[in-house]
C-alpha positions as a Markdown table, in Angstrom:
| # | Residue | x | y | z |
|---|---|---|---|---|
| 1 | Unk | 147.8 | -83.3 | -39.9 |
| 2 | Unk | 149.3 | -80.2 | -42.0 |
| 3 | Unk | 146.7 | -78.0 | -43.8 |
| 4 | Unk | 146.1 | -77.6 | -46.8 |
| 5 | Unk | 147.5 | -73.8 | -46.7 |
| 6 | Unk | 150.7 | -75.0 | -45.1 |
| 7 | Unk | 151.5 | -77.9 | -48.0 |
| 8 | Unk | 151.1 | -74.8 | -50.2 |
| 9 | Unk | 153.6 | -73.4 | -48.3 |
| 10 | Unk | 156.2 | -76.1 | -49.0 |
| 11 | Unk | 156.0 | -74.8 | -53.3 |
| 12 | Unk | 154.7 | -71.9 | -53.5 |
| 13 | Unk | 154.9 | -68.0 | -51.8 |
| 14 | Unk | 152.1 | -67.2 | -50.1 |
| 15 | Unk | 150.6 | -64.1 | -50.5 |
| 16 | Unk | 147.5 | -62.1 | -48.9 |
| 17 | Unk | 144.8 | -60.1 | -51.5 |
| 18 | Unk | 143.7 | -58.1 | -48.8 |
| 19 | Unk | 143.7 | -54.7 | -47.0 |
| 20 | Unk | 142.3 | -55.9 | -43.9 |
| 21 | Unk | 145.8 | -56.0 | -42.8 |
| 22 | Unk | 144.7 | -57.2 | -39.2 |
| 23 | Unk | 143.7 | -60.7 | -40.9 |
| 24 | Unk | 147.8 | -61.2 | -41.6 |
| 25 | Unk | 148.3 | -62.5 | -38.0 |
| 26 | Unk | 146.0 | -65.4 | -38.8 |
| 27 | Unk | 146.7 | -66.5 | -41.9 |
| 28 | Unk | 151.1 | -65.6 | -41.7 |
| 29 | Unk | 151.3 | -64.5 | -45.2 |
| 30 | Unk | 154.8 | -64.2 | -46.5 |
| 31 | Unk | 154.2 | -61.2 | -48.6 |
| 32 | Unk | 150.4 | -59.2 | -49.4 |
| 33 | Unk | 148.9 | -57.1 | -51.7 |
| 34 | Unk | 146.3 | -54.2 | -51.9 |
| 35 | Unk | 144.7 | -52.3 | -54.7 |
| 36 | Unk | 142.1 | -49.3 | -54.7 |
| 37 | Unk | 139.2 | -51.4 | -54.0 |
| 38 | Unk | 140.4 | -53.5 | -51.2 |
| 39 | Unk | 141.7 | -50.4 | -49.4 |
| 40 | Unk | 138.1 | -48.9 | -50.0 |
| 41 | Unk | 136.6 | -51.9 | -48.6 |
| 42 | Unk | 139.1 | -51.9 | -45.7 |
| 43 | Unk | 138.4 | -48.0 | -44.8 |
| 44 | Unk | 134.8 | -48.9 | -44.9 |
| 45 | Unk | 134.7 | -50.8 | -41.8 |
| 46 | Unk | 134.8 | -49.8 | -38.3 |
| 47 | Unk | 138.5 | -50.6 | -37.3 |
| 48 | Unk | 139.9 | -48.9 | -39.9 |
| 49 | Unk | 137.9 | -46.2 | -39.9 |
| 50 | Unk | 140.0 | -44.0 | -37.1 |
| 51 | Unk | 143.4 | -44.5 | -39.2 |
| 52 | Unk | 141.3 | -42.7 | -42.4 |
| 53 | Unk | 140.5 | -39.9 | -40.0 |
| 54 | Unk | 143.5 | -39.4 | -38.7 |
| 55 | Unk | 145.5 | -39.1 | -42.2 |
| 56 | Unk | 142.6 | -36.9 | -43.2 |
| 57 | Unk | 143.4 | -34.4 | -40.2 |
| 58 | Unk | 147.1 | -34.9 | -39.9 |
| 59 | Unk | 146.9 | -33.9 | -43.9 |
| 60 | Unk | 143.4 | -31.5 | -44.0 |
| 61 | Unk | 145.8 | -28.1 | -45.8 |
| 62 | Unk | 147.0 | -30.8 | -48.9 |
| 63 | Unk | 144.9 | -31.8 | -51.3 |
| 64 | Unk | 142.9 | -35.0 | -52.1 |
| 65 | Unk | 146.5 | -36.6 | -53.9 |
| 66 | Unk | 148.7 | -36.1 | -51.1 |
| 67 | Unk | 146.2 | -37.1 | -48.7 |
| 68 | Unk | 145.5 | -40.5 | -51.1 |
| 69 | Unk | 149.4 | -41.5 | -51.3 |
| 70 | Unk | 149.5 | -40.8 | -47.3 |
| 71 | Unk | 146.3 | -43.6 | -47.2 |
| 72 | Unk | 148.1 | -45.7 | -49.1 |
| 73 | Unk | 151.3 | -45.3 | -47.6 |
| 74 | Unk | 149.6 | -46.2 | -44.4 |
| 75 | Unk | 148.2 | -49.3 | -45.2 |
| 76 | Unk | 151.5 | -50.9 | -46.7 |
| 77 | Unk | 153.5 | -49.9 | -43.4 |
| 78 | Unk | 150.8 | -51.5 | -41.1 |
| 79 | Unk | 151.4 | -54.6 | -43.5 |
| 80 | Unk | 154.8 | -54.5 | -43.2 |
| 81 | Unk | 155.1 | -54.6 | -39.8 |
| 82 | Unk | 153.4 | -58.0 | -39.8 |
| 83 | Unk | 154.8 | -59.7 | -42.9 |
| 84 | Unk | 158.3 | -61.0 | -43.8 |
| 85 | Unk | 158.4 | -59.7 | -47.5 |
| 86 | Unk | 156.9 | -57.4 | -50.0 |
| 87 | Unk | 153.6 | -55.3 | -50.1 |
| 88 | Unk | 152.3 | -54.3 | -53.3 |
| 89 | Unk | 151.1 | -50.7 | -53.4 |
| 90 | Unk | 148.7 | -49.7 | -56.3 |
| 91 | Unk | 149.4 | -46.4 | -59.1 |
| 92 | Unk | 146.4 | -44.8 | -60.0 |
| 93 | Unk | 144.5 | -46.7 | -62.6 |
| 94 | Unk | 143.4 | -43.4 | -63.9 |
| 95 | Unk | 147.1 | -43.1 | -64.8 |
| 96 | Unk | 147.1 | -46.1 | -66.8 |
| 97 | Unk | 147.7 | -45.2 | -70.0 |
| 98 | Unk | 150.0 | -42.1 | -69.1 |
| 99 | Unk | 153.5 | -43.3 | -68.7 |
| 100 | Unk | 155.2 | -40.1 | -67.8 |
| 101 | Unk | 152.5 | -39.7 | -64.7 |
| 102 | Unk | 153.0 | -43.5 | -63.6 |
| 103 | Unk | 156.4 | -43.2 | -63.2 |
| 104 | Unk | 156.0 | -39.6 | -61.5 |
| 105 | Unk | 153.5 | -41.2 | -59.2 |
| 106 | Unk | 155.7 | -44.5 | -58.4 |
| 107 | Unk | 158.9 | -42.2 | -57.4 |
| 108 | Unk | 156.1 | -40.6 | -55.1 |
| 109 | Unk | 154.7 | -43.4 | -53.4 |
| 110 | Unk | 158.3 | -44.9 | -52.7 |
| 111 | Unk | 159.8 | -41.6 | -51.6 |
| 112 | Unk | 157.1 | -42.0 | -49.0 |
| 113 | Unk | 157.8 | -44.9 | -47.8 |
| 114 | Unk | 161.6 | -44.4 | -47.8 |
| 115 | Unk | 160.6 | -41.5 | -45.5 |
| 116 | Unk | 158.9 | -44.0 | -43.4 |
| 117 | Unk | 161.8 | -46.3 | -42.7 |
| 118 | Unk | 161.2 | -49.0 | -45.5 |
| 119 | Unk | 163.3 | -50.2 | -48.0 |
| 120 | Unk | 162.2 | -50.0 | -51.4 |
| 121 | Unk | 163.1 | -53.8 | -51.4 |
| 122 | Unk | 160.3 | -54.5 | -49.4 |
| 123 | Unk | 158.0 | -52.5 | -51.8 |
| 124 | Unk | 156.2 | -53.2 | -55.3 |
| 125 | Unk | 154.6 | -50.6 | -57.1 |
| 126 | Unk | 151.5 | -52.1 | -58.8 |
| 127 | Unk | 150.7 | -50.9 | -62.5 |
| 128 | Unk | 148.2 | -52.0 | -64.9 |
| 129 | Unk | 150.0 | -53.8 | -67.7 |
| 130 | Unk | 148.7 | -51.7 | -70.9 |
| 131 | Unk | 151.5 | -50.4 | -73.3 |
| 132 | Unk | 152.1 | -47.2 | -71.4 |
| 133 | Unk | 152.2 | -48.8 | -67.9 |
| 134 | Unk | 155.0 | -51.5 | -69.1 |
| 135 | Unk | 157.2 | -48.3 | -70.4 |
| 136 | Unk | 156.9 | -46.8 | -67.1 |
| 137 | Unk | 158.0 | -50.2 | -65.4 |
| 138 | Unk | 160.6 | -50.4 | -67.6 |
| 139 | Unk | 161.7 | -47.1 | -66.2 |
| 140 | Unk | 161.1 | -48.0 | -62.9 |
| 141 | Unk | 163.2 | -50.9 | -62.5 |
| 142 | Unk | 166.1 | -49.2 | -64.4 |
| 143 | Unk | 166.0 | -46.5 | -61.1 |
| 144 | Unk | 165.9 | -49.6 | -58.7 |
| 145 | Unk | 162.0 | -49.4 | -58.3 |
| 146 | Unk | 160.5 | -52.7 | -58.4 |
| 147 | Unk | 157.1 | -53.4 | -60.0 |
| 148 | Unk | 154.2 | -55.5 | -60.1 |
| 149 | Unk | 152.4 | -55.6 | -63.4 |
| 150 | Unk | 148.6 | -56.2 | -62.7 |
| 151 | Unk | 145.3 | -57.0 | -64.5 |
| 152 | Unk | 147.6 | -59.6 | -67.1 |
| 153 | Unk | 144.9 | -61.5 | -69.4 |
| 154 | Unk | 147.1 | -62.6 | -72.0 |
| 155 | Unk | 150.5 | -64.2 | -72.8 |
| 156 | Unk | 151.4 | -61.4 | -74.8 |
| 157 | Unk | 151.1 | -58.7 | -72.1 |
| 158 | Unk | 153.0 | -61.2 | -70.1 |
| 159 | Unk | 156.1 | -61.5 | -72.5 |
| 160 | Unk | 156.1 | -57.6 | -72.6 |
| 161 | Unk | 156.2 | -56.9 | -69.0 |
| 162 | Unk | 158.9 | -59.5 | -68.5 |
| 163 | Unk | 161.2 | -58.1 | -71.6 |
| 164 | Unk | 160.7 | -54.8 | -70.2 |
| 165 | Unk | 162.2 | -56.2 | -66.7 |
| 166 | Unk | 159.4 | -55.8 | -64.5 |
| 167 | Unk | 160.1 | -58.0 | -61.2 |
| 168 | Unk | 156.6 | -59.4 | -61.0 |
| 169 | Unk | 153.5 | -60.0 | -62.6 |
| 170 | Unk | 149.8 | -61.3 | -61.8 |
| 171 | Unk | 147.9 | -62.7 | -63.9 |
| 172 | Unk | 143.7 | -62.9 | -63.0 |
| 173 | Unk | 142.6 | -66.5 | -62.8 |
| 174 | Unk | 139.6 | -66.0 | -61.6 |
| 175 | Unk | 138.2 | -62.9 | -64.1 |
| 176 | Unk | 139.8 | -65.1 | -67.1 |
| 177 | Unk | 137.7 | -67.9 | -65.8 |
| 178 | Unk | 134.5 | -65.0 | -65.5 |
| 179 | Unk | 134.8 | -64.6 | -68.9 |
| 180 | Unk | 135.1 | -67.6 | -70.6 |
| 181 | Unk | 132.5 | -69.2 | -68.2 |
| 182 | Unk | 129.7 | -66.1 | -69.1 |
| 183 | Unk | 131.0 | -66.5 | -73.0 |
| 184 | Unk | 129.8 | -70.2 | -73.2 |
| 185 | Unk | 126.7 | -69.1 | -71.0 |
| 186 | Unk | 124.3 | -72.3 | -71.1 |
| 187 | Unk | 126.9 | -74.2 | -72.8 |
| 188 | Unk | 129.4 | -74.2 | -70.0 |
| 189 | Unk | 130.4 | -77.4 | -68.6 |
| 190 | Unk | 132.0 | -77.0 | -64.7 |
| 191 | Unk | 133.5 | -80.6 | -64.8 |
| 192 | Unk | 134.9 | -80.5 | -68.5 |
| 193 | Unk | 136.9 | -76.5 | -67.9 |
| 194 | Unk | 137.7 | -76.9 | -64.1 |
| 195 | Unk | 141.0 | -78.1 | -62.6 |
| 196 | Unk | 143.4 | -78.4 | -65.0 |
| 197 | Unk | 141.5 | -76.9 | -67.8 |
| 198 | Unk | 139.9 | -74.1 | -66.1 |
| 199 | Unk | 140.7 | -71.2 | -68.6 |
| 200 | Unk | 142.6 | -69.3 | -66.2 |
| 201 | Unk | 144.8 | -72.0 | -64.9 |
| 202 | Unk | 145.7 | -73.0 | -68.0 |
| 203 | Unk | 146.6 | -69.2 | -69.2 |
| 204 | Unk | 148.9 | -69.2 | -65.8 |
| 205 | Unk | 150.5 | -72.1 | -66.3 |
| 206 | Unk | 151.7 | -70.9 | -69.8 |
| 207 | Unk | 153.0 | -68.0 | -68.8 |
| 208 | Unk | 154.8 | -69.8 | -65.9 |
| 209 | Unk | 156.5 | -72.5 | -68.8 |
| 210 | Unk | 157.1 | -69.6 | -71.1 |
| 211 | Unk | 159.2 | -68.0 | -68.5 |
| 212 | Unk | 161.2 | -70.9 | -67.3 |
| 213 | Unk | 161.9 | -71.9 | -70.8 |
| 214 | Unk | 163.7 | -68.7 | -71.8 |
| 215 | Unk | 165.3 | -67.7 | -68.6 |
| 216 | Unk | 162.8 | -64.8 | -67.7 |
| 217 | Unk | 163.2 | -63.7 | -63.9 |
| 218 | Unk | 160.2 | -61.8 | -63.7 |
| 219 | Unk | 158.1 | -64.3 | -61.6 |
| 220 | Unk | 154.8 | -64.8 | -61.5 |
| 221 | Unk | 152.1 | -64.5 | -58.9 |
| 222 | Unk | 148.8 | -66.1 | -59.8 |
| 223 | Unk | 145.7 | -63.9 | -58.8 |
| 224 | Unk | 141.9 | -63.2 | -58.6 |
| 225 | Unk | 140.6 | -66.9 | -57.5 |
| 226 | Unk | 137.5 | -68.0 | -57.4 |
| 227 | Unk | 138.0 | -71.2 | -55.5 |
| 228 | Unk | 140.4 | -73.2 | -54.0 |
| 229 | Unk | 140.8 | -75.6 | -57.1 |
| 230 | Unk | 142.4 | -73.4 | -59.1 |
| 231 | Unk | 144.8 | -72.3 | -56.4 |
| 232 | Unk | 145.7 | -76.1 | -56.1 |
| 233 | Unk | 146.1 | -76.7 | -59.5 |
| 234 | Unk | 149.3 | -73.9 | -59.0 |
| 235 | Unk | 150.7 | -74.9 | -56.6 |
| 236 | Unk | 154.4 | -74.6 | -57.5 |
| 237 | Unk | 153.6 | -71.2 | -59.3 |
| 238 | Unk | 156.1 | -68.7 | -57.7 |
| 239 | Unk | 153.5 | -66.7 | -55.7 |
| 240 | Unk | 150.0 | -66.7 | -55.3 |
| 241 | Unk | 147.8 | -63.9 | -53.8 |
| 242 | Unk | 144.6 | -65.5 | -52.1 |
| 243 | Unk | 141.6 | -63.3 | -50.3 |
| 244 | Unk | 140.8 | -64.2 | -46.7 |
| 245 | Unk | 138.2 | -66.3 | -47.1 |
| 246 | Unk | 140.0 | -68.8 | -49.5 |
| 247 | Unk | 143.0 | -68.8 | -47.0 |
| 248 | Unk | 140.4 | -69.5 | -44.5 |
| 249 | Unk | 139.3 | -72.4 | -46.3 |
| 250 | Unk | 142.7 | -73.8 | -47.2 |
| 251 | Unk | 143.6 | -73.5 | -43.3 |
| 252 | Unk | 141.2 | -75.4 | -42.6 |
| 253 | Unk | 141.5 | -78.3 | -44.4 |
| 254 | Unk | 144.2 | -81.4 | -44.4 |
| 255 | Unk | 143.4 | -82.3 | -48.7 |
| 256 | Unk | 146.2 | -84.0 | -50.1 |
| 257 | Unk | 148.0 | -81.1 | -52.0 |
| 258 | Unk | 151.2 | -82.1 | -55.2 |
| 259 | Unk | 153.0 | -79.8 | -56.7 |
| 260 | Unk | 151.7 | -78.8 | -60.0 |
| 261 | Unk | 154.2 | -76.3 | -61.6 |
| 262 | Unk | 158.4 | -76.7 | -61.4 |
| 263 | Unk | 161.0 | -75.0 | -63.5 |
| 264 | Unk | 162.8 | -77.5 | -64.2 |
| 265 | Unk | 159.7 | -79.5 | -65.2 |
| 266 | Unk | 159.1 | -77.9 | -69.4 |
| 267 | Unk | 155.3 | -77.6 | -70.9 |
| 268 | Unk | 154.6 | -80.3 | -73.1 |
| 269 | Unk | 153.3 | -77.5 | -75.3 |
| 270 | Unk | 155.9 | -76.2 | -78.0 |
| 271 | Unk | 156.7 | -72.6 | -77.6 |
| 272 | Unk | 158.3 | -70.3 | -79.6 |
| 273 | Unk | 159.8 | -67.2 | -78.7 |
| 274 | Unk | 157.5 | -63.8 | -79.3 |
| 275 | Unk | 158.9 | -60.4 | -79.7 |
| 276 | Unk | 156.6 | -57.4 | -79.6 |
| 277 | Unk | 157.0 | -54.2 | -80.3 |
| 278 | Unk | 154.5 | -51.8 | -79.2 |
| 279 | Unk | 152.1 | -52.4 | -83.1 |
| 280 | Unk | 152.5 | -56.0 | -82.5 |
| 281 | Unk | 151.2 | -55.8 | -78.9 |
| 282 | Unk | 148.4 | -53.5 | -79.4 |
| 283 | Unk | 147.1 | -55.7 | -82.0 |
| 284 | Unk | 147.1 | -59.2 | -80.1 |
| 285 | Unk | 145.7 | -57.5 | -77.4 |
| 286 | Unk | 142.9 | -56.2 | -79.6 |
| 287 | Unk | 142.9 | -59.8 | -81.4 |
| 288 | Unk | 142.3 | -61.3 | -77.7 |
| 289 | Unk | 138.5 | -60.1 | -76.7 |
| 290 | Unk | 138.9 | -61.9 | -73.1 |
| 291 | Unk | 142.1 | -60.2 | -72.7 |
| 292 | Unk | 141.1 | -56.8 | -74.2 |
| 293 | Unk | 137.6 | -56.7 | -71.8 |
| 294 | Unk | 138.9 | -57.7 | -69.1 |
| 295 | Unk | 141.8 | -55.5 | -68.9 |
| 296 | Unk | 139.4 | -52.2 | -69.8 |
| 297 | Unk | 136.7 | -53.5 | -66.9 |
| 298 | Unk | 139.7 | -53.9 | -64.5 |
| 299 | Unk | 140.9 | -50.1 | -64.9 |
| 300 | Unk | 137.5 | -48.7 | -64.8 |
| 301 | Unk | 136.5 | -50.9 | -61.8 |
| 302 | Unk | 140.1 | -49.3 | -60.0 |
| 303 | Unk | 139.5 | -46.2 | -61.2 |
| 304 | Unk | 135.7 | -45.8 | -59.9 |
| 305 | Unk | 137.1 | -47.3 | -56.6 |
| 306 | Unk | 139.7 | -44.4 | -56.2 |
| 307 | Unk | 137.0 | -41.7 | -57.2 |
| 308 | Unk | 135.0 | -42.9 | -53.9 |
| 309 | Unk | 137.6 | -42.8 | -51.7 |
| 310 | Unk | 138.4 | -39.5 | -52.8 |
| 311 | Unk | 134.6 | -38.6 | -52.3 |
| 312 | Unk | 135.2 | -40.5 | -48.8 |
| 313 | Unk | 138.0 | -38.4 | -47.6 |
| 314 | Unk | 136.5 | -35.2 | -49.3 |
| 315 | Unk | 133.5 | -35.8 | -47.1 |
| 316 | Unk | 135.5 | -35.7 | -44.1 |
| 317 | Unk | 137.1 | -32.9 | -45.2 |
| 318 | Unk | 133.9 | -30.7 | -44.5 |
């Protein structure tokens, strides 16, 4: 009988949320994606722990910057060599709210990997979607750099990152779902907000209609799942990134799998069109607590996660 992962297949672009890029044999991801923390949990184990070394050494007379884009660099070219499309590569989340430096950083990252053989086609350059990191996308994609807008809570940041052109964007199921769940705290009822209504489904699937209905071509890539029912209940949804163990789990089983989100299929919910300009989206963010938490707690868990492998590679420095 087919699995569950290869129905998925059949509606949706299967992506890999991982850095453990010796799991992409199993699971034959179409495309992956990495970011700070899964490349410091990745360097952490034994396998990988040669490669860090050797980028440390090759690179021990440039500093801790050069040596981090070389990492990083790394990582998406061993992906690439085993997937058919795109890797996502991560900017600094430290950078976050500097457009100038995201952009500097982005022409970095992909002038290394041009010097590595790959075609920027086959690369994404992952930003945080604040104010200042939407600018820099816009930039980015008017130089033929393609980017991936991360760490999306809200419609709004959504609508931004598409009318600035950005090629892709991934919204967090799973930390919308966090929030809402630890919100309601005793009052939280699993079987009334899952499936269909789980919070971060639901914000997804907005985005998704509100796209299709004006003609945006920025797709969408759901992220950060918690379980396999909310990756169902996307199934449609242009991409979805999944960790190993929920690919695992979908490989694994044959469940009965219909498709969810299409195109051509409009939300029964009327929408109107937004436009922001940059007062109008700083204040719906701030009007949006989930959206405005979840966003800061994203950055500072990336940017923590880049400070220890700097202290990682500094410590091999010695």
């Amino acid at each position: 009988m087919m699995t569950t992962l290869d129905a998925l297949r059949k509606y949706t672009t299967v992506v890999a949320d991982t850095g453990d890029f010796q799991l992409l044999k199993q699971y034959q991801p179409h495309e992956a994606t990495t970011n700070p923390s899964l490349i410091l949990k990745a360097v952490q184990q034994n396998q990988y722990r040669p490669l860090l070394v050797k980028i440390v050494n090759d690179d021990c007379h440039q500093g801790i910057d050069s040596i981090m884009n070389q990492l990083l660099i790394a990582f998406g070219t061993e992906i690439l060599a085993l997937i058919p499309g795109r890797v996502s590569t991560e900017v600094d989340a430290r950078l976050s709210f500097d457009t100038a430096a995201t952009v500097a950083k982005a022409h970095q990252l992909m002038a290394l990997y041009e010097t590595a053989g790959i075609a920027r086609e086959r690369v994404l350059i992952k930003i945080a979607a604040t104010w200042e990191g939407i600018r820099a996308a816009e930039q980015l994609e008017q130089a033929g750099i393609h980017c991936n807008m991360t760490l999306v809570f809200s419609l709004e940041q959504a609508i931004a990152c598409a009318a600035a052109g950005a090629r892709l964007i991934s919204p967090f199921v799973g930390r919308i779902y966090d929030w809402h769940k630890a919100n309601a705290g005793a009052a939280w009822d699993e079987q009334k907000n899952g499936g269909a209504n789980d919070p971060g489904v639901r914000s997804v699937k907005q985005i998704y209609h509100y796209y299709k209905q004006f003609g945006y071509a920025t797709e969408v890539m759901g992220a950060s799942f918690r379980s396999t029912a909310q990756i169902i209940e996307l199934a449609g949804c242009d991409l979805l990134t999944i960790s190993p163990p929920l690919l695992e789990q979908l490989q694994t089983r044959t469940t009965a799998l219909e498709r969810k989100l299409t195109p051509q299929n409009p939300s029964s919910e009327a929408l109107e069109p937004i436009t922001l300009n940059e007062s109008a989206f700083r204040y719906q963010l701030n009007d949006n607590a989930m959206a405005t938490e979840k966003l800061a707690e994203g950055i500072r868990q990336f940017a923590v996660d880049s400070a220890k492998l700097e202290t990682m590679i500094q410590s091999l420095q010695t």
